[in-house]
mmCIF file of C-alpha atoms in Angstrom:
data_model
loop_
_atom_site.group_PDB
_atom_site.id
_atom_site.type_symbol
_atom_site.label_atom_id
_atom_site.label_comp_id
_atom_site.label_asym_id
_atom_site.label_seq_id
_atom_site.Cartn_x
_atom_site.Cartn_y
_atom_site.Cartn_z
ATOM 1 C CA GLY A 1 112.828 125.994 91.720
ATOM 2 C CA ALA A 2 109.246 127.064 91.531
ATOM 3 C CA VAL A 3 107.790 129.401 94.123
ATOM 4 C CA VAL A 4 104.581 128.262 95.784
ATOM 5 C CA SER A 5 102.629 130.192 98.391
ATOM 6 C CA GLN A 6 99.872 129.167 100.747
ATOM 7 C CA HIS A 7 97.402 131.312 102.603
ATOM 8 C CA PRO A 8 96.776 131.422 105.450
ATOM 9 C CA SER A 9 99.860 130.039 107.131
ATOM 10 C CA ARG A 10 97.943 129.379 110.312
ATOM 11 C CA VAL A 11 94.227 129.254 111.080
ATOM 12 C CA ILE A 12 92.190 128.474 114.165
ATOM 13 C CA CYS A 13 88.493 127.839 113.776
ATOM 14 C CA LYS A 14 85.532 126.542 115.722
ATOM 15 C CA SER A 15 84.156 123.090 115.198
ATOM 16 C CA GLY A 16 81.483 123.045 112.502
ATOM 17 C CA THR A 17 82.831 125.950 110.487
ATOM 18 C CA SER A 18 84.495 125.787 107.072
ATOM 19 C CA VAL A 19 88.011 126.867 106.256
ATOM 20 C CA LYS A 20 89.480 127.668 102.857
ATOM 21 C CA ILE A 21 93.181 127.284 102.143
ATOM 22 C CA GLU A 22 94.733 128.787 99.027
ATOM 23 C CA CYS A 23 97.711 127.464 97.110
ATOM 24 C CA ARG A 24 99.279 129.687 94.487
ATOM 25 C CA SER A 25 101.952 128.998 91.920
ATOM 26 C CA LEU A 26 103.773 132.307 91.684
ATOM 27 C CA ASP A 27 106.116 131.929 88.766
ATOM 28 C CA PHE A 28 104.600 129.462 86.344
ATOM 29 C CA GLN A 29 101.290 128.010 85.300
ATOM 30 C CA ALA A 30 100.446 124.756 86.993
ATOM 31 C CA THR A 31 98.073 122.315 85.404
ATOM 32 C CA THR A 32 98.469 119.932 88.304
ATOM 33 C CA MET A 33 98.669 120.605 92.009
ATOM 34 C CA PHE A 34 98.612 118.226 94.936
ATOM 35 C CA TRP A 35 97.233 118.480 98.460
ATOM 36 C CA TYR A 36 98.840 116.647 101.354
ATOM 37 C CA ARG A 37 98.245 116.517 105.067
ATOM 38 C CA GLN A 38 100.861 115.847 107.655
ATOM 39 C CA PHE A 39 100.279 114.805 111.251
ATOM 40 C CA PRO A 40 102.870 115.701 113.897
ATOM 41 C CA LYS A 41 106.117 113.836 113.463
ATOM 42 C CA GLN A 42 104.740 111.884 110.528
ATOM 43 C CA SER A 43 105.206 111.858 106.815
ATOM 44 C CA LEU A 44 103.076 113.469 104.159
ATOM 45 C CA MET A 45 99.936 111.735 103.037
ATOM 46 C CA LEU A 46 98.544 112.573 99.634
ATOM 47 C CA MET A 47 94.923 113.654 99.861
ATOM 48 C CA ALA A 48 94.111 114.565 96.293
ATOM 49 C CA THR A 49 95.414 115.609 92.931
ATOM 50 C CA SER A 50 94.022 118.868 91.656
ATOM 51 C CA ASN A 51 93.783 119.352 87.908
ATOM 52 C CA GLU A 52 93.004 122.727 86.397
ATOM 53 C CA GLY A 53 89.542 122.849 84.892
ATOM 54 C CA SER A 54 88.465 119.407 86.008
ATOM 55 C CA LYS A 55 87.453 117.533 89.120
ATOM 56 C CA ALA A 56 90.089 116.591 91.632
ATOM 57 C CA THR A 57 91.148 113.002 92.073
ATOM 58 C CA TYR A 58 90.934 111.904 95.693
ATOM 59 C CA GLU A 59 92.957 109.224 97.400
ATOM 60 C CA GLN A 60 91.180 106.301 98.934
ATOM 61 C CA GLY A 61 89.718 107.175 102.300
ATOM 62 C CA VAL A 62 89.615 110.937 101.707
ATOM 63 C CA GLU A 63 86.095 112.332 101.782
ATOM 64 C CA LYS A 64 85.573 114.475 98.712
ATOM 65 C CA ASP A 65 82.541 116.176 100.210
ATOM 66 C CA LYS A 66 84.506 117.187 103.252
ATOM 67 C CA PHE A 67 87.653 118.330 101.514
ATOM 68 C CA LEU A 68 86.498 120.391 98.565
ATOM 69 C CA ILE A 69 89.135 121.212 95.990
ATOM 70 C CA ASN A 70 88.790 123.829 93.303
ATOM 71 C CA HIS A 71 91.460 124.453 90.678
ATOM 72 C CA ALA A 72 89.849 127.180 88.633
ATOM 73 C CA SER A 73 92.980 128.750 87.207
ATOM 74 C CA LEU A 74 96.500 127.731 86.293
ATOM 75 C CA THR A 75 97.924 129.492 89.319
ATOM 76 C CA LEU A 76 95.418 128.834 92.076
ATOM 77 C CA SER A 77 94.009 125.775 93.799
ATOM 78 C CA THR A 78 91.898 125.940 96.941
ATOM 79 C CA LEU A 79 91.150 123.354 99.580
ATOM 80 C CA THR A 80 88.050 123.917 101.696
ATOM 81 C CA VAL A 81 87.644 121.885 104.843
ATOM 82 C CA THR A 82 83.911 121.814 105.405
ATOM 83 C CA SER A 83 82.263 121.389 108.793
ATOM 84 C CA ALA A 84 85.645 121.081 110.411
ATOM 85 C CA HIS A 85 86.124 118.914 113.473
ATOM 86 C CA PRO A 86 89.051 118.681 115.887
ATOM 87 C CA GLU A 87 90.310 115.546 114.128
ATOM 88 C CA ASP A 88 90.809 117.666 110.998
ATOM 89 C CA SER A 89 93.495 119.619 112.821
ATOM 90 C CA SER A 90 96.665 119.063 110.866
ATOM 91 C CA PHE A 91 99.336 120.614 108.690
ATOM 92 C CA TYR A 92 98.117 120.936 105.115
ATOM 93 C CA ILE A 93 100.700 121.296 102.366
ATOM 94 C CA CYS A 94 100.169 121.863 98.686
ATOM 95 C CA SER A 95 102.588 121.239 95.866
ATOM 96 C CA VAL A 96 102.821 122.266 92.267
ATOM 97 C CA LEU A 97 103.959 119.958 89.525
ATOM 98 C CA ALA A 98 106.556 121.516 87.280
ATOM 99 C CA GLY A 99 105.779 119.454 84.230
ATOM 100 C CA SER A 100 108.921 120.430 82.418
ATOM 101 C CA THR A 101 111.056 118.955 85.197
ATOM 102 C CA ASP A 102 108.743 116.246 86.563
ATOM 103 C CA THR A 103 109.265 117.695 90.011
ATOM 104 C CA GLN A 104 106.893 118.809 92.735
ATOM 105 C CA TYR A 105 107.555 122.089 94.510
ATOM 106 C CA PHE A 106 105.933 122.558 97.865
ATOM 107 C CA GLY A 107 104.222 125.432 99.576
ATOM 108 C CA PRO A 108 105.105 126.449 103.132
ATOM 109 C CA GLY A 109 102.070 124.712 104.590
ATOM 110 C CA THR A 110 98.992 125.758 106.565
ATOM 111 C CA ARG A 111 98.533 124.815 110.200
ATOM 112 C CA LEU A 112 94.821 124.206 110.883
ATOM 113 C CA THR A 113 93.596 123.961 114.457
ATOM 114 C CA VAL A 114 89.938 123.162 115.044
ATOM 115 C CA LEU A 115 88.679 123.904 118.526
ATOM 116 C CA ALA B 1 103.131 98.950 94.822
ATOM 117 C CA GLN B 2 105.801 101.504 95.376
ATOM 118 C CA SER B 3 107.045 102.290 98.843
ATOM 119 C CA VAL B 4 109.863 104.063 100.611
ATOM 120 C CA THR B 5 111.634 103.073 103.805
ATOM 121 C CA GLN B 6 113.785 105.367 105.880
ATOM 122 C CA PRO B 7 115.184 103.036 108.552
ATOM 123 C CA ASP B 8 116.434 105.754 110.874
ATOM 124 C CA ILE B 9 113.795 107.790 112.675
ATOM 125 C CA HIS B 10 116.301 110.050 114.394
ATOM 126 C CA ILE B 11 120.004 110.664 113.887
ATOM 127 C CA THR B 12 122.334 112.852 115.916
ATOM 128 C CA VAL B 13 125.682 113.988 114.557
ATOM 129 C CA SER B 14 128.243 116.484 115.698
ATOM 130 C CA GLU B 15 128.741 119.650 113.738
ATOM 131 C CA GLY B 16 131.465 119.109 111.177
ATOM 132 C CA ALA B 17 130.979 115.352 111.077
ATOM 133 C CA SER B 18 129.868 113.489 107.982
ATOM 134 C CA LEU B 19 126.275 112.414 107.482
ATOM 135 C CA GLU B 20 124.503 109.614 105.684
ATOM 136 C CA LEU B 21 120.736 109.209 105.706
ATOM 137 C CA ARG B 22 119.421 105.931 104.394
ATOM 138 C CA CYS B 23 116.579 105.406 101.969
ATOM 139 C CA ASN B 24 115.373 102.166 100.438
ATOM 140 C CA TYR B 25 112.594 101.900 97.923
ATOM 141 C CA SER B 26 110.378 99.419 96.208
ATOM 142 C CA TYR B 27 109.257 100.289 92.710
ATOM 143 C CA GLY B 28 108.219 98.356 89.659
ATOM 144 C CA ALA B 29 110.153 100.353 87.119
ATOM 145 C CA THR B 30 113.036 102.795 87.036
ATOM 146 C CA PRO B 31 112.094 105.216 89.773
ATOM 147 C CA TYR B 32 112.243 108.919 90.054
ATOM 148 C CA LEU B 33 113.884 109.558 93.436
ATOM 149 C CA PHE B 34 113.903 112.690 95.535
ATOM 150 C CA TRP B 35 115.202 114.037 98.807
ATOM 151 C CA TYR B 36 113.382 116.878 100.532
ATOM 152 C CA VAL B 37 114.179 118.770 103.724
ATOM 153 C CA GLN B 38 111.604 120.263 106.071
ATOM 154 C CA SER B 39 112.326 122.749 108.831
ATOM 155 C CA PRO B 40 109.841 122.907 111.728
ATOM 156 C CA GLY B 41 106.508 124.373 110.672
ATOM 157 C CA GLN B 42 107.649 124.783 107.093
ATOM 158 C CA GLY B 43 106.976 123.179 103.757
ATOM 159 C CA LEU B 44 109.364 120.891 101.951
ATOM 160 C CA GLN B 45 112.398 122.074 100.040
ATOM 161 C CA LEU B 46 113.832 119.956 97.261
ATOM 162 C CA LEU B 47 117.453 119.004 97.921
ATOM 163 C CA LEU B 48 118.090 116.841 94.887
ATOM 164 C CA LYS B 49 116.516 114.373 92.502
ATOM 165 C CA TYR B 50 117.465 111.436 90.318
ATOM 166 C CA PHE B 51 115.728 110.583 87.088
ATOM 167 C CA SER B 52 118.399 108.862 85.020
ATOM 168 C CA GLY B 53 122.035 109.055 84.039
ATOM 169 C CA ASP B 54 124.850 109.577 86.505
ATOM 170 C CA THR B 55 123.964 107.699 89.677
ATOM 171 C CA LEU B 56 125.720 110.228 91.913
ATOM 172 C CA VAL B 57 123.553 113.301 92.159
ATOM 173 C CA GLN B 58 124.633 116.651 93.509
ATOM 174 C CA GLY B 59 122.119 118.839 95.268
ATOM 175 C CA ILE B 60 121.863 122.112 97.103
ATOM 176 C CA LYS B 61 123.490 122.944 100.434
ATOM 177 C CA GLY B 62 126.365 120.548 99.801
ATOM 178 C CA PHE B 63 124.244 117.396 99.767
ATOM 179 C CA GLU B 64 124.645 114.488 97.390
ATOM 180 C CA ALA B 65 122.915 111.151 96.944
ATOM 181 C CA GLU B 66 123.814 107.950 95.181
ATOM 182 C CA PHE B 67 121.361 105.705 93.390
ATOM 183 C CA LYS B 68 122.247 102.038 93.755
ATOM 184 C CA ARG B 69 119.877 99.896 91.767
ATOM 185 C CA SER B 70 121.285 96.616 93.091
ATOM 186 C CA GLN B 71 120.527 97.699 96.644
ATOM 187 C CA SER B 72 117.334 99.646 95.866
ATOM 188 C CA SER B 73 118.829 102.509 97.778
ATOM 189 C CA PHE B 74 119.169 106.256 97.424
ATOM 190 C CA ASN B 75 121.177 107.396 100.435
ATOM 191 C CA LEU B 76 121.770 111.061 101.159
ATOM 192 C CA ARG B 77 125.222 112.236 102.212
ATOM 193 C CA LYS B 78 126.998 115.345 103.318
ATOM 194 C CA PRO B 79 130.713 115.445 104.151
ATOM 195 C CA SER B 80 130.490 118.076 106.882
ATOM 196 C CA VAL B 81 127.257 118.905 108.682
ATOM 197 C CA HIS B 82 126.386 122.435 109.753
ATOM 198 C CA TRP B 83 124.117 123.344 112.660
ATOM 199 C CA SER B 84 121.622 124.771 110.163
ATOM 200 C CA ASP B 85 121.167 121.307 108.662
ATOM 201 C CA ALA B 86 119.105 120.223 111.648
ATOM 202 C CA ALA B 87 115.695 119.395 110.178
ATOM 203 C CA GLU B 88 113.490 116.552 109.001
ATOM 204 C CA TYR B 89 114.560 114.792 105.819
ATOM 205 C CA PHE B 90 112.191 112.938 103.541
ATOM 206 C CA CYS B 91 113.034 110.530 100.764
ATOM 207 C CA ALA B 92 110.397 110.152 98.050
ATOM 208 C CA VAL B 93 109.890 107.892 95.069
ATOM 209 C CA GLY B 94 107.455 108.070 92.237
ATOM 210 C CA ASN B 95 106.362 109.900 89.191
ATOM 211 C CA ASN B 96 104.217 112.880 88.400
ATOM 212 C CA ASN B 97 100.983 111.513 89.712
ATOM 213 C CA ASP B 98 101.992 109.085 92.401
ATOM 214 C CA MET B 99 104.720 110.156 94.776
ATOM 215 C CA ARG B 100 105.316 108.253 97.993
ATOM 216 C CA PHE B 101 107.216 109.630 100.916
ATOM 217 C CA GLY B 102 109.238 107.869 103.546
ATOM 218 C CA ALA B 103 108.445 108.409 107.204
ATOM 219 C CA GLY B 104 111.279 110.889 107.510
ATOM 220 C CA THR B 105 114.529 111.076 109.460
ATOM 221 C CA ARG B 106 114.975 113.786 112.016
ATOM 222 C CA LEU B 107 118.518 115.146 112.124
ATOM 223 C CA THR B 108 119.880 116.714 115.284
ATOM 224 C CA VAL B 109 123.246 118.476 115.126
ATOM 225 C CA LYS B 110 125.325 118.695 118.294
ATOM 226 C CA PRO B 111 127.617 121.687 118.751
#
């Protein structure tokens, strides 16, 4: 399967600051990437679909101005949590769509803690 | 609207025993079905997937799943569980742009 990395794996920040999370597709070019968040002991919730070279598509209820997504290349998508608050603390996971197999491959996740 | 139900929140089995994790789905067309496994603090690893064809699908780590259209089910099975199988298991249904995950089943393996 595809190899997907995320950086950082863990980040702690102060309330009001912004945090950028990177998602990289290491072994193939990804036109489409997805961003999910996962609360403790819960399932994944899709936040947005990131398309290379165009604006991301956000799920209902996800603030696009708070969760900025940039997919500037075929191997990199970034999620920036702006003006983070404690309620933004969560596990953020990205995935890459392998178009040839119609399968999503997931990164290892980023644990965000906002103090 | 598509949805996925995993009826069992938590299952405990003894090492060496067989395992079946249940998954039921609701989908308007022929679904793409997936099983993923997640270890604590980690991302999701694809175990297996069903798109079409043979309804019994073989995956990695000795897992298999059977698609039963009449029951709208895609249960995951393993004949003999290993301690390293302890993890959270997610069933998912959907297509490229709209994948829905079940709530997950946490598997505990007793020695």
